[in-house]
Short mmCIF file of C-alpha atoms in Angstrom, two decimals:
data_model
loop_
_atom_site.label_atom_id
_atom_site.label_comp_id
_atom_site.label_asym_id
_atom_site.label_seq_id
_atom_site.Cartn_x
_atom_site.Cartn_y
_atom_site.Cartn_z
CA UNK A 25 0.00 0.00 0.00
CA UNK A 26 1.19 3.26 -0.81
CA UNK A 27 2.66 5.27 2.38
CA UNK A 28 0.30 8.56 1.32
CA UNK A 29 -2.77 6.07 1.75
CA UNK A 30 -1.73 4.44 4.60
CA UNK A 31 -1.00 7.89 6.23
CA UNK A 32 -4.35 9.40 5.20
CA UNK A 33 -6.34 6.11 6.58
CA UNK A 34 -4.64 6.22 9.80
CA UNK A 35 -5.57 9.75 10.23
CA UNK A 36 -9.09 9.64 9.11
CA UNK A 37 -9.46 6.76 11.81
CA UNK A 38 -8.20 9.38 14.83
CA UNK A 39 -9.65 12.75 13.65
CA UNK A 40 -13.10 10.48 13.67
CA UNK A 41 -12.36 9.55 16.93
CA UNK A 42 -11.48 12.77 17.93
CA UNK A 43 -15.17 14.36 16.96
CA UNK A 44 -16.95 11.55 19.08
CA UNK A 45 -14.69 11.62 22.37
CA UNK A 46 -14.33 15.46 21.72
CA UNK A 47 -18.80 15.96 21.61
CA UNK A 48 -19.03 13.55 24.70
CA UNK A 49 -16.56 15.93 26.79
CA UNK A 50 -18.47 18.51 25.99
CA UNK A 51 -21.93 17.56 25.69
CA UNK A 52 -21.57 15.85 29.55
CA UNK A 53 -19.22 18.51 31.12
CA UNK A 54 -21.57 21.73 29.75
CA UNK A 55 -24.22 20.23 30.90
CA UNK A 56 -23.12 19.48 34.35
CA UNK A 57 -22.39 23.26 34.71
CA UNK A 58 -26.50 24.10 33.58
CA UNK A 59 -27.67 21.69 35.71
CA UNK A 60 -25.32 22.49 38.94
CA UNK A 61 -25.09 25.49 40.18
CA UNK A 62 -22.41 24.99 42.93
CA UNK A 63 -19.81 23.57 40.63
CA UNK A 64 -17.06 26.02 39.95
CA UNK A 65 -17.76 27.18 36.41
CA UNK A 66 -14.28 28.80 35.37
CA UNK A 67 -12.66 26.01 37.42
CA UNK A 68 -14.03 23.01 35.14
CA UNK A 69 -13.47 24.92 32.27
CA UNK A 70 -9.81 25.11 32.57
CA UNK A 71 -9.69 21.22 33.50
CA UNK A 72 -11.59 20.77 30.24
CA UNK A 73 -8.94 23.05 28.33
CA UNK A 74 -6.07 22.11 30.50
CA UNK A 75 -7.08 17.77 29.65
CA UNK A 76 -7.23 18.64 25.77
CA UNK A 77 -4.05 20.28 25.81
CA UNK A 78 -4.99 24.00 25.21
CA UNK A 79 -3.53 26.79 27.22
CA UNK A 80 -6.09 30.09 27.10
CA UNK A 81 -5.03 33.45 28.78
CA UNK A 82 -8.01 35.02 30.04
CA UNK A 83 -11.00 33.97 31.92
CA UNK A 84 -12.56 30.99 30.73
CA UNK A 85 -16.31 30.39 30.41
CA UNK A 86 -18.70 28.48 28.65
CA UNK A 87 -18.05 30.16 25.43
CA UNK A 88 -14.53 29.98 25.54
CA UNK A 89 -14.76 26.38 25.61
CA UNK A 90 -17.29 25.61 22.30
CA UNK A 91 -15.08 28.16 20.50
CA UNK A 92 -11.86 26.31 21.41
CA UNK A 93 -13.41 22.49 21.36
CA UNK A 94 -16.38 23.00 18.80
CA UNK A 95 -16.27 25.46 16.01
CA UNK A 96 -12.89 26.97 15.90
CA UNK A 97 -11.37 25.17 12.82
CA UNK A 98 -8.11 27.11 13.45
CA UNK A 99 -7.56 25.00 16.81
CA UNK A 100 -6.43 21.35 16.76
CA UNK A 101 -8.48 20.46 19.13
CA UNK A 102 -11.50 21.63 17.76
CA UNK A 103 -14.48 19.13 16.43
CA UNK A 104 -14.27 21.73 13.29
CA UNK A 105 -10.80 21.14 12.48
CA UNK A 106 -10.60 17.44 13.00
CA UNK A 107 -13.46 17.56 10.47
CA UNK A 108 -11.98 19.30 8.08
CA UNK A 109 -8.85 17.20 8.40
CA UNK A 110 -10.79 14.33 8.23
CA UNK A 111 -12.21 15.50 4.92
CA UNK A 112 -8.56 16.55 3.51
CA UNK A 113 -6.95 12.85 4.48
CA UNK A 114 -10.09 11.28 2.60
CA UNK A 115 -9.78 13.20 -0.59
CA UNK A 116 -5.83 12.06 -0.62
CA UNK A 117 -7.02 8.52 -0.11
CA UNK A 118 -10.19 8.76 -2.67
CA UNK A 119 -8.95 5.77 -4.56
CA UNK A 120 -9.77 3.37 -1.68
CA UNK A 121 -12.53 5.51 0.36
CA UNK A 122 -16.00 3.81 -0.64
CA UNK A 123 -18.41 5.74 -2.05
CA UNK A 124 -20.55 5.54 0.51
CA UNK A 125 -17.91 7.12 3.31
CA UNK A 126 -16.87 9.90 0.94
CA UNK A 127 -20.42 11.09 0.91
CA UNK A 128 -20.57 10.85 4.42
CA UNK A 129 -17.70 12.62 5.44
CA UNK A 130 -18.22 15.30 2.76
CA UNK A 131 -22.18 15.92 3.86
CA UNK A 132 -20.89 15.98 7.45
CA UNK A 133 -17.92 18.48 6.10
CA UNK A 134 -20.33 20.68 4.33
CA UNK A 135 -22.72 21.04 7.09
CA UNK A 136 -20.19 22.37 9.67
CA UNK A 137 -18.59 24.54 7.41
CA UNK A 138 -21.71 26.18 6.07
CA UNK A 139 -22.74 26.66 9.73
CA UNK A 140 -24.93 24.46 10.70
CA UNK A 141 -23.94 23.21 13.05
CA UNK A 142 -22.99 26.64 14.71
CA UNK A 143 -26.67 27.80 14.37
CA UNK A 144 -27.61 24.67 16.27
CA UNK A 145 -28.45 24.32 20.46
CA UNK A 146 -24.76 23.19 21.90
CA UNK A 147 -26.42 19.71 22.80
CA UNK A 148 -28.09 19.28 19.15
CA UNK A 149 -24.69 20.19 17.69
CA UNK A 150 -22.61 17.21 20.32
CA UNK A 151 -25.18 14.76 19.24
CA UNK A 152 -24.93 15.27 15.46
CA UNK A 153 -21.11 15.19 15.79
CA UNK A 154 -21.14 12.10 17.65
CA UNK A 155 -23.64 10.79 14.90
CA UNK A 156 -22.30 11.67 11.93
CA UNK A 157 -18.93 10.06 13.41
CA UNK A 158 -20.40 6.89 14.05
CA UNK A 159 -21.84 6.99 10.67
CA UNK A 160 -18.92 7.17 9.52
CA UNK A 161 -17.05 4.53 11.53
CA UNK A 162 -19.56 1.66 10.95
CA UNK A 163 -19.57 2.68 6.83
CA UNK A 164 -15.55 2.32 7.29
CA UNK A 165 -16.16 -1.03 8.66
CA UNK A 166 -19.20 -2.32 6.39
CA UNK A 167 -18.64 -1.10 3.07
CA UNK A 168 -15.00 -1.80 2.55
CA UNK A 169 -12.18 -4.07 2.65
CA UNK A 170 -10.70 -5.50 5.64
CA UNK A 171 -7.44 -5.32 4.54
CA UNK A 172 -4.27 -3.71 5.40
CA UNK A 173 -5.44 -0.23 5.03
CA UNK A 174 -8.50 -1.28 7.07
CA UNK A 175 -6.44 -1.89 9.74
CA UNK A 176 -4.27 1.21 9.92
CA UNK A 177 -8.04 3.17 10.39
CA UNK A 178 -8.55 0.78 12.89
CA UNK A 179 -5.31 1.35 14.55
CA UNK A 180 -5.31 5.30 14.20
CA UNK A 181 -9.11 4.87 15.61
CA UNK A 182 -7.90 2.59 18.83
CA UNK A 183 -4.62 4.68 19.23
CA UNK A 184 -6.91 7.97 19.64
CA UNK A 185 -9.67 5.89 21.66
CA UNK A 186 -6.61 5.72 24.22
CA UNK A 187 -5.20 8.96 24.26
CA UNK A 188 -8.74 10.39 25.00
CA UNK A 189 -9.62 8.32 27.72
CA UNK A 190 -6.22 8.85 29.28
CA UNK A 191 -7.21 12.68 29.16
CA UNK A 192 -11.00 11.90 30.44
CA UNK A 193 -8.75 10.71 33.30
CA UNK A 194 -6.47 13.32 33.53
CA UNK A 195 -9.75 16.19 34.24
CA UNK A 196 -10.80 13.63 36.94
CA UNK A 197 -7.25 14.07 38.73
CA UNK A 198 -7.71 17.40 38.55
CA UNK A 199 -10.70 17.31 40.43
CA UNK A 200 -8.66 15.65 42.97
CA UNK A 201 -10.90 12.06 42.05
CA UNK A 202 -14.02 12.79 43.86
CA UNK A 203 -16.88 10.17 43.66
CA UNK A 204 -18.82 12.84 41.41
CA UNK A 205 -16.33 13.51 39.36
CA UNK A 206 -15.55 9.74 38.34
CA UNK A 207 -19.25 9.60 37.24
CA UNK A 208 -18.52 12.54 35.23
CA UNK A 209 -15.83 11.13 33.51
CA UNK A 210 -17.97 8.00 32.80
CA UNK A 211 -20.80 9.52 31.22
CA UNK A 212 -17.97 11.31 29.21
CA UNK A 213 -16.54 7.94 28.12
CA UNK A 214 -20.28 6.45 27.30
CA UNK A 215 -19.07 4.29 29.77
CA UNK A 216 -21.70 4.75 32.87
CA UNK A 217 -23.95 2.13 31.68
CA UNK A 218 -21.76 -0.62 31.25
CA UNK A 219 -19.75 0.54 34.53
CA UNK A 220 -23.10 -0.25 36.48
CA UNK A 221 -23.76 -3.35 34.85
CA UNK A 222 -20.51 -4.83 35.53
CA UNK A 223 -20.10 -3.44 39.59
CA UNK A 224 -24.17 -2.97 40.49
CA UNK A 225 -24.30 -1.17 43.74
CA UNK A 226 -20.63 -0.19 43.95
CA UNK A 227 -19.95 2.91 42.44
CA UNK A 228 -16.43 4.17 43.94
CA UNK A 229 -13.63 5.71 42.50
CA UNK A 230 -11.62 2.78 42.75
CA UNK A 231 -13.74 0.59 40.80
CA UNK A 232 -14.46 3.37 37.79
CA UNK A 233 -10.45 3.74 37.45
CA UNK A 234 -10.23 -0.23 37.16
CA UNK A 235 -12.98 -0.28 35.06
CA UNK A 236 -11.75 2.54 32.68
CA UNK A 237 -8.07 1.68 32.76
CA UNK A 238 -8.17 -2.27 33.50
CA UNK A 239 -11.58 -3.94 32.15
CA UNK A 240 -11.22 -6.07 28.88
CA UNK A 241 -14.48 -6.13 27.57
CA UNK A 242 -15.14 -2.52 27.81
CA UNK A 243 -14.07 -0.81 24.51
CA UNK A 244 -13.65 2.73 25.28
CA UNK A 245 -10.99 0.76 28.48
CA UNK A 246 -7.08 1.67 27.71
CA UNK A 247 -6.61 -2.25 27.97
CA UNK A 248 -8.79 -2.77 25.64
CA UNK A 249 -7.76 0.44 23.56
CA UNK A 250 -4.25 -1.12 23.35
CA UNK A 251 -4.99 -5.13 23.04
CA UNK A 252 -6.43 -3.76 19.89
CA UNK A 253 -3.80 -1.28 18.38
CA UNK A 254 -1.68 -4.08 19.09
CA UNK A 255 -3.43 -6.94 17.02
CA UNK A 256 -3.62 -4.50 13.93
CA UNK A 257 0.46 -3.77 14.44
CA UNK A 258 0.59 -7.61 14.30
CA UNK A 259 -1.23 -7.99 11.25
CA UNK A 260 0.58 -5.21 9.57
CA UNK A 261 3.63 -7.10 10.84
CA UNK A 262 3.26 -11.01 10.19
CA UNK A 263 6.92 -11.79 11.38
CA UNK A 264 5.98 -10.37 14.68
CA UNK A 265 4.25 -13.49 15.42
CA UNK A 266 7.45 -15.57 15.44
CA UNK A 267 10.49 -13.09 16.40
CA UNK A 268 8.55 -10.98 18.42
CA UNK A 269 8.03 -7.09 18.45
CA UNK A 270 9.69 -6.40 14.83
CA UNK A 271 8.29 -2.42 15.43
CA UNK A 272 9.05 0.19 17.52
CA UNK A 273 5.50 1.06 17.81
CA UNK A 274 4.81 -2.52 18.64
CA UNK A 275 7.27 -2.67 21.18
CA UNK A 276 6.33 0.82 22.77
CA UNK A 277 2.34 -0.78 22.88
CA UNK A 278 3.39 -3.75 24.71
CA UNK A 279 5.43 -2.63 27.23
CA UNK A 280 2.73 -0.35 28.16
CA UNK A 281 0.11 -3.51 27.80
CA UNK A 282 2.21 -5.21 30.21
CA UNK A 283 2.49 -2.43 32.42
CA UNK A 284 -1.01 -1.93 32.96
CA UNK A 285 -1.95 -5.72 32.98
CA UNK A 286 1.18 -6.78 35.69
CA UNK A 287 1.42 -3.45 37.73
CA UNK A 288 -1.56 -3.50 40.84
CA UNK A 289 -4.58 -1.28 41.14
CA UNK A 290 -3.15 0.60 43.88
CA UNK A 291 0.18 1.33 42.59
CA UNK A 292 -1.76 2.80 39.57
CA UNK A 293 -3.70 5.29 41.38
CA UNK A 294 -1.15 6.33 44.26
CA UNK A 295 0.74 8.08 41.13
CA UNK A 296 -2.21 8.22 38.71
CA UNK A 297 -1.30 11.76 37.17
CA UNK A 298 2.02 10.11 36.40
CA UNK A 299 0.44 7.41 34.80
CA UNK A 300 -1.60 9.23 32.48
CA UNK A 301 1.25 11.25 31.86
CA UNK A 302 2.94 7.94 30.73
CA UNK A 303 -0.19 6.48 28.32
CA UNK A 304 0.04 10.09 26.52
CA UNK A 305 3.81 9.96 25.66
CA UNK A 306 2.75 5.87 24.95
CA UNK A 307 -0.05 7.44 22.00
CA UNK A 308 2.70 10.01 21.39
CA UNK A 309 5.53 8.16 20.30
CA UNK A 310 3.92 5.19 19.23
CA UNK A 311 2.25 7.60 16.45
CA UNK A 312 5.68 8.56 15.29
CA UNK A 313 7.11 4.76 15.15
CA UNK A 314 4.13 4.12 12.71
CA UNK A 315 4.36 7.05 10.90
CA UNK A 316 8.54 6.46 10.61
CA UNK A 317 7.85 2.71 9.74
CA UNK A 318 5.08 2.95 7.29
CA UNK A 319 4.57 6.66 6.22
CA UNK A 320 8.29 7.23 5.02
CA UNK A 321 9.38 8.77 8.02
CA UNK A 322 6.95 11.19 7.95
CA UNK A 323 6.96 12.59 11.75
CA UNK A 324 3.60 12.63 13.62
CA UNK A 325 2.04 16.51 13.90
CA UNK A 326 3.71 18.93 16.16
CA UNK A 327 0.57 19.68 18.15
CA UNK A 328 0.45 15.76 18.52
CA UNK A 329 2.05 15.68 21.98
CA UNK A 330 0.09 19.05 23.42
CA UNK A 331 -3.48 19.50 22.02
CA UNK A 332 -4.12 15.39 20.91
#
């Protein structure tokens, strides 16, 4: 497969990520602040903005925060730039985008540029995002080939999963990991359902940072976010299955598979910040061994490491 292709697949498969993780922050943390008075509304804000990687000057409100995370296609962590970005990496790849997912991402692409989606209610505009990205995954996966560019969608998709959960985290740490805000952070991940299923009555913080960081069956989990980036590195990589990790980014996704399956509950959370810290650089660099490996040596985005 060509490297541009490969390149422009991978992408697509995290900037679609990236508009349904970035609509659930949003959507669940702005609505927290309308329904709850007492919460600290400048406060959350900046945990929002600090999480996504974005440094503002100034006070922070509500508005700050759909300008920077919704419509400001100048900001990489915007749902308008990823996309646009999204659209860009699909027109370089055209030749083995279906039909059907062109369309898709260019309706979705012309409705947010036209503005749309800016003359929509906040909450209408989270839920079409998260829609039309779903769309968009499940026509990736249906209408065409499972084959090796297949899999590097998958892998940018699984890859991004990670980072954003990590960062879901990372706002609950700065609320210093109160019961409330763990539930937070699990309606963020679309995760409170199955979190209830799986502990019933017990809703601590311990169990919803086991459950987000630990369970296997949950796929918005890191575990589970990695197990899978590291099956499509494997397929990508057929001698991996008898000489081992042939890949940097292979290698850089195990070790931290390992770490997280062989290292206890509590010595994750008694440095949990740390941790996080750790799974970022993991998404970081293992985006750069890919893109060195398979996109000739093209290096990963410099915003990669701050804003996503």
């Amino acid at each position: 497969m060509l490297s541009r292709i490969a390149e422009s697949l991978f992408w697509i498969g995290r900037y679609i990520e990236r508009i349904e993780c970035t609509a659930r922050i949003l959507d669940v943390y702005l609505q927290t602040l309308v329904e709850d008075p007492t919460i600290d509304q400048e406060a959350t804000c900046r945990s929002v903005l600090a999480a996504m990687g974005i440094e503002y000057d100034g006070p922070v409100d509500q508005n700050v925060i759909l300008d920077q995370l919704l419509s400001d296609q100048s900001s990489p962590a915007s749902i308008a730039y990823a996309v646009e970005s999204t659209r860009e990496n699909a027109r370089r790849s055209r030749e083995v985008v279906s039909t059907e997912v062109w369309e898709a991402i260019n309706t979705t692409y012309n409705a947010m540029a036209g503005g749309g989606w800016a003359r929509m209610r906040p909450a209408d505009a989270f839920r079409t995002a998260r829609e039309r990205a779903n769309m968009i995954s499940a026509l990736m996966d249906h209408t065409q080939s499972h084959d090796d560019g297949w899999q590097f969608t998958v892998l940018g998709r699984y890859i991004e999963r990670v980072d954003m959960t990590s960062r879901l985290i990372l706002t609950t740490t700065y609320s210093a990991g109160s019961a409330a805000s763990w539930q937070l952070t699990l309606r963020a991940c679309g995760a409170h359902h199955a979190f209830t299923r799986t502990y019933r009555a017990i809703e601590s913080p311990r169990a919803a940072a086991e459950f987000l960081l630990l369970d296997r069956a949950f796929p918005r989990s890191i575990t589970y976010g990695l197990n899978q980036a590291a099956g499509c590195l494997e397929i990508l990589d057929p001698r991996q299955r008898r000489i081992g990790f042939g890949s940097d980014a292979a290698r850089i996704i195990g070790q931290a598979r390992a770490r997280l399956e062989f290292l206890s509950l509590t010595d994750l959370l008694s440095d949990l910040p740390g941790e996080i810290d750790t799974l970022k650089l993991v998404c970081a660099d293992a985006t750069d061994a890919v893109a060195k490996r398979y996109f000739e040596g093209a290096a990963a985005p410099e915003w990669l490491g701050g804003a996503l």
